[in-house]
mmCIF file of C-alpha atoms in Angstrom:
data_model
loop_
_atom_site.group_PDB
_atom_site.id
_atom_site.type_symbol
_atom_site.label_atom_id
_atom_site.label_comp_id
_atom_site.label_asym_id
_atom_site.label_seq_id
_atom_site.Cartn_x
_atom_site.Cartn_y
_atom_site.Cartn_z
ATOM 1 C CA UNK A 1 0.000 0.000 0.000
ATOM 2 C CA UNK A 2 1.066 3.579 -0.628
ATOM 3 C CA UNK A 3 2.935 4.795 2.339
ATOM 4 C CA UNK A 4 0.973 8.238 2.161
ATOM 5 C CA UNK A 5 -2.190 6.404 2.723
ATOM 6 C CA UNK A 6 -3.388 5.721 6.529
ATOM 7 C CA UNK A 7 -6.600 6.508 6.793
ATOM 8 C CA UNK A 8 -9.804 5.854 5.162
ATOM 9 C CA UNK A 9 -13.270 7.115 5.186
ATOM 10 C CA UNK A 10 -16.615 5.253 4.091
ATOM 11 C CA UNK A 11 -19.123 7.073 3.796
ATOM 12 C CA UNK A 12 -22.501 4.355 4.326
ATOM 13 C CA UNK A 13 -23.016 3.107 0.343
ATOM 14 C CA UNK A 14 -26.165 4.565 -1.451
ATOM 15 C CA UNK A 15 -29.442 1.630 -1.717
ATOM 16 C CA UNK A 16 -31.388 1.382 -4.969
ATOM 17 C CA UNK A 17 -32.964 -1.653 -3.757
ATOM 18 C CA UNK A 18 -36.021 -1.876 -1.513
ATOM 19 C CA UNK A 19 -33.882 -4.054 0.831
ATOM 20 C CA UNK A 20 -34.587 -1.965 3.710
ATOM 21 C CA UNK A 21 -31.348 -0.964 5.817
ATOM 22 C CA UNK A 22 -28.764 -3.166 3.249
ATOM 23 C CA UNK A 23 -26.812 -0.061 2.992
ATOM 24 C CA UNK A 24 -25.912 0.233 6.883
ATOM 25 C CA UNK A 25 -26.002 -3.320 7.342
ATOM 26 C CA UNK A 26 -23.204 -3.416 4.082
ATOM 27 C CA UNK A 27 -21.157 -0.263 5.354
ATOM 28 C CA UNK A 28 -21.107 -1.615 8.939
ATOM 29 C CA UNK A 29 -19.983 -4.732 7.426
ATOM 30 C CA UNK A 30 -17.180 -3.025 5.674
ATOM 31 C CA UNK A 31 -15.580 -1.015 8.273
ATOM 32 C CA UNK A 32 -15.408 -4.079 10.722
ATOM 33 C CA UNK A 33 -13.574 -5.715 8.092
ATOM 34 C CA UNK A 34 -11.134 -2.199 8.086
ATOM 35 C CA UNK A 35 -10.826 -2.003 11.958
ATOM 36 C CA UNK A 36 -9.863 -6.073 12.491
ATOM 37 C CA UNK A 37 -7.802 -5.429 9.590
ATOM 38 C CA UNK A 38 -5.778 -2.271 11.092
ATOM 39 C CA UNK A 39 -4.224 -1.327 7.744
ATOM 40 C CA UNK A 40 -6.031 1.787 7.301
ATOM 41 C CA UNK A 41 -7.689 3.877 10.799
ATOM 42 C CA UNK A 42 -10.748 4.497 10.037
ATOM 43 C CA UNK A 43 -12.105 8.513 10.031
ATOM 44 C CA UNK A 44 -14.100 11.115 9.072
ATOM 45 C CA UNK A 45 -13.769 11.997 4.655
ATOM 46 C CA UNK A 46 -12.074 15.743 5.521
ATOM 47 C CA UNK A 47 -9.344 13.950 7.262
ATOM 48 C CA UNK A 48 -8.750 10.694 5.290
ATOM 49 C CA UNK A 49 -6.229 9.831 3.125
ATOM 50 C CA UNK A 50 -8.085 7.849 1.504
ATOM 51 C CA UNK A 51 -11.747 6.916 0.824
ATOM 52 C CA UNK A 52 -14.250 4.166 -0.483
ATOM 53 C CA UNK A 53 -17.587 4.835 -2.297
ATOM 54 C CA UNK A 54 -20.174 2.314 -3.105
ATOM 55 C CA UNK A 55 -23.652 1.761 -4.331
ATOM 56 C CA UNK A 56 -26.083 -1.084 -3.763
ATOM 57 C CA UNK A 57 -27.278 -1.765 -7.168
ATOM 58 C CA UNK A 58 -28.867 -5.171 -6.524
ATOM 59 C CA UNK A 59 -30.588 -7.415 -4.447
ATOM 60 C CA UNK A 60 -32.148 -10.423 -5.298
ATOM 61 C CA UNK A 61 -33.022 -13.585 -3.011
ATOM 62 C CA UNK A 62 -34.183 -16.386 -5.273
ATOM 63 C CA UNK A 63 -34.959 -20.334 -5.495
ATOM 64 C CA UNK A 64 -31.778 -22.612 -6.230
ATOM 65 C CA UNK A 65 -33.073 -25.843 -5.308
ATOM 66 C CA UNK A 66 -35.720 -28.148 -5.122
ATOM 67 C CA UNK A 67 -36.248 -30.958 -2.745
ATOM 68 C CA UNK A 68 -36.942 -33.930 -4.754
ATOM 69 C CA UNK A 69 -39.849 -35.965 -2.532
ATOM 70 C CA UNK A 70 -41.947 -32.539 -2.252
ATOM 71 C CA UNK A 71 -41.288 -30.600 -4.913
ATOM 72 C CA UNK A 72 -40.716 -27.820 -3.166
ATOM 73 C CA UNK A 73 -37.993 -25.040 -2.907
ATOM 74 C CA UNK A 74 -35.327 -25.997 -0.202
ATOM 75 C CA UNK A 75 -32.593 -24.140 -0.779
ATOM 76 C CA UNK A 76 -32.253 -20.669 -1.731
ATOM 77 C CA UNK A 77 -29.182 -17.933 -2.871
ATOM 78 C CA UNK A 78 -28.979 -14.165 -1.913
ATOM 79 C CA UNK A 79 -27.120 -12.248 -4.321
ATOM 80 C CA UNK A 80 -25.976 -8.607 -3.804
ATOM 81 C CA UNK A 81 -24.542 -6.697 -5.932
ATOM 82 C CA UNK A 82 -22.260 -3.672 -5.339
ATOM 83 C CA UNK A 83 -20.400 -0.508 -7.683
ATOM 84 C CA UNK A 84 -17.300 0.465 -5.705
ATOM 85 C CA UNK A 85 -14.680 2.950 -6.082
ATOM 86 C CA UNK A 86 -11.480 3.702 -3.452
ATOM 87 C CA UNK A 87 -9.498 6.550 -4.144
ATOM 88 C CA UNK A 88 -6.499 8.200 -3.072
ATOM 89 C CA UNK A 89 -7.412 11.810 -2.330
ATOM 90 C CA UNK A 90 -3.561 13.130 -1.257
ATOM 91 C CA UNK A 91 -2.963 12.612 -5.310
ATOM 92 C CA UNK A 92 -6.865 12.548 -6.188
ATOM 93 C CA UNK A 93 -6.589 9.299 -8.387
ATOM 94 C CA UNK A 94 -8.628 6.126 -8.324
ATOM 95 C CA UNK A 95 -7.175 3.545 -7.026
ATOM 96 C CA UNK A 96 -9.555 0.707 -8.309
ATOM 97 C CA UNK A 97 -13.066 0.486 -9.150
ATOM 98 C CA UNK A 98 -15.926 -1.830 -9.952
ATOM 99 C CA UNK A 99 -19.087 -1.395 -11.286
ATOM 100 C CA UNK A 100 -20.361 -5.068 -11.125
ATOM 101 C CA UNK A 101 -18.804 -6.555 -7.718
ATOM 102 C CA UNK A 102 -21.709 -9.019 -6.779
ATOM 103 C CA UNK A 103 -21.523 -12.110 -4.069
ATOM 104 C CA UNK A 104 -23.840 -14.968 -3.563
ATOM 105 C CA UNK A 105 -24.684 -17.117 -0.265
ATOM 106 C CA UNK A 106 -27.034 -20.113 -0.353
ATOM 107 C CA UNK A 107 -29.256 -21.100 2.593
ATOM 108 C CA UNK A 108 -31.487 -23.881 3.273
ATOM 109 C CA UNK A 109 -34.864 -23.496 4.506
ATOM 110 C CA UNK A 110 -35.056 -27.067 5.901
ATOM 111 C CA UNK A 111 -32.747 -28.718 7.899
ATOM 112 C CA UNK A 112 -30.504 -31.030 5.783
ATOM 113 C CA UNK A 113 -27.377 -33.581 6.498
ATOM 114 C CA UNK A 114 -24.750 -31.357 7.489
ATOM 115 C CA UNK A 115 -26.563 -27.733 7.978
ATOM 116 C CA UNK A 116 -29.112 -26.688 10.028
ATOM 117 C CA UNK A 117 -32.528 -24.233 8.695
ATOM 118 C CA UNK A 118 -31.370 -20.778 7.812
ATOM 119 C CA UNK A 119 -33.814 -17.530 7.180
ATOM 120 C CA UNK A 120 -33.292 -15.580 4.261
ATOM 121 C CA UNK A 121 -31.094 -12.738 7.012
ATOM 122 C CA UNK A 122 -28.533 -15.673 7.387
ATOM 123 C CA UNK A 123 -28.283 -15.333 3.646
ATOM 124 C CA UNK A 124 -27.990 -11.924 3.289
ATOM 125 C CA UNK A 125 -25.606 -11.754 6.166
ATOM 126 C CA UNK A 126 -23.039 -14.249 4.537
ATOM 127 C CA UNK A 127 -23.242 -12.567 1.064
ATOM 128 C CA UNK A 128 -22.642 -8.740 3.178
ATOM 129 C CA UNK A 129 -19.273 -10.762 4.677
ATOM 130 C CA UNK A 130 -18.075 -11.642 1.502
ATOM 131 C CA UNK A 131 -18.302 -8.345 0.050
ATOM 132 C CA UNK A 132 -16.835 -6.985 3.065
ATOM 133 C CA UNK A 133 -13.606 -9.456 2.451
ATOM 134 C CA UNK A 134 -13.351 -8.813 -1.356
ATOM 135 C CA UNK A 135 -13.476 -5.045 -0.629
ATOM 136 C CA UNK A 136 -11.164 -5.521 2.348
ATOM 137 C CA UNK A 137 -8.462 -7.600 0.071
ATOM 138 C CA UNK A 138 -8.662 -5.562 -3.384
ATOM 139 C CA UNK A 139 -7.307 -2.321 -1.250
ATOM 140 C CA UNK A 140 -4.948 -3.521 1.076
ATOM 141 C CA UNK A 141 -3.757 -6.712 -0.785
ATOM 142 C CA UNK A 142 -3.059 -5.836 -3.971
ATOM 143 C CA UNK A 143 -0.173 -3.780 -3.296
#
């Protein structure tokens, strides 16, 4: 990572889904991820080095399998997807950026050999986590 660069800001990421509180559930999410982490403190956007901007552009939680005796849905995915852009604002320049950065998490709704009933939250909550670690690793990592 740039040695100029110890702080961050995120600012909670915009919703244009009707997933109601994604975007502080997401954002919280994030910064967790930035705190445990400890490469970059965590501030307010006047005083950071550095900051990350994102948008909640989908949201979809939808049937991706069938149990076979009934016929009826048993397991199901969440899928969220995010536009996300960290810059550097000491030498106001992007840093990366993606428009399409989307995670999945499957759940079951019925208890099944080797994991328990989940709700469609448990879903969402495991698909906020991964976005949280790809965000985490594309700006600290991939120096």
């Amino acid at each position: 990572m740039p040695s100029h660069l110890k702080t961050i800001a995120i600012p909670v990421f915009e919703n244009e889904t009707t997933e109601y509180s994604l975007e502080q559930d997401l954002t919280q999410a994030i910064i967790k991820r930035f705190v445990a982490d400890n490469h970059l403190r965590i501030v307010d956007e006047r005083s950071a080095n550095a900051v990350l901007r994102g948008r909640i552009n989908y949201y979809r939680n939808s049937v991706f399998g069938i149990s076979t005796d009934a016929a009826l849905a048993q397991e199901y995915r969440v899928t969220i997807g995010v536009a996300v852009v960290f810059k550097d604002q000491v030498k106001n320049r992007e840093i990366w950026s993606d428009e399409a950065l989307q995670k999945s998490a499957n759940y079951y709704v019925q208890a099944v050999p080797g994991d328990s009933a989940r709700t469609e939250q448990d879903g969402r909550k495991d698909a906020i986590t991964k976005i949280a670690d790809e965000i985490l690793s594309r700006t600290v990592e991939s120096w």
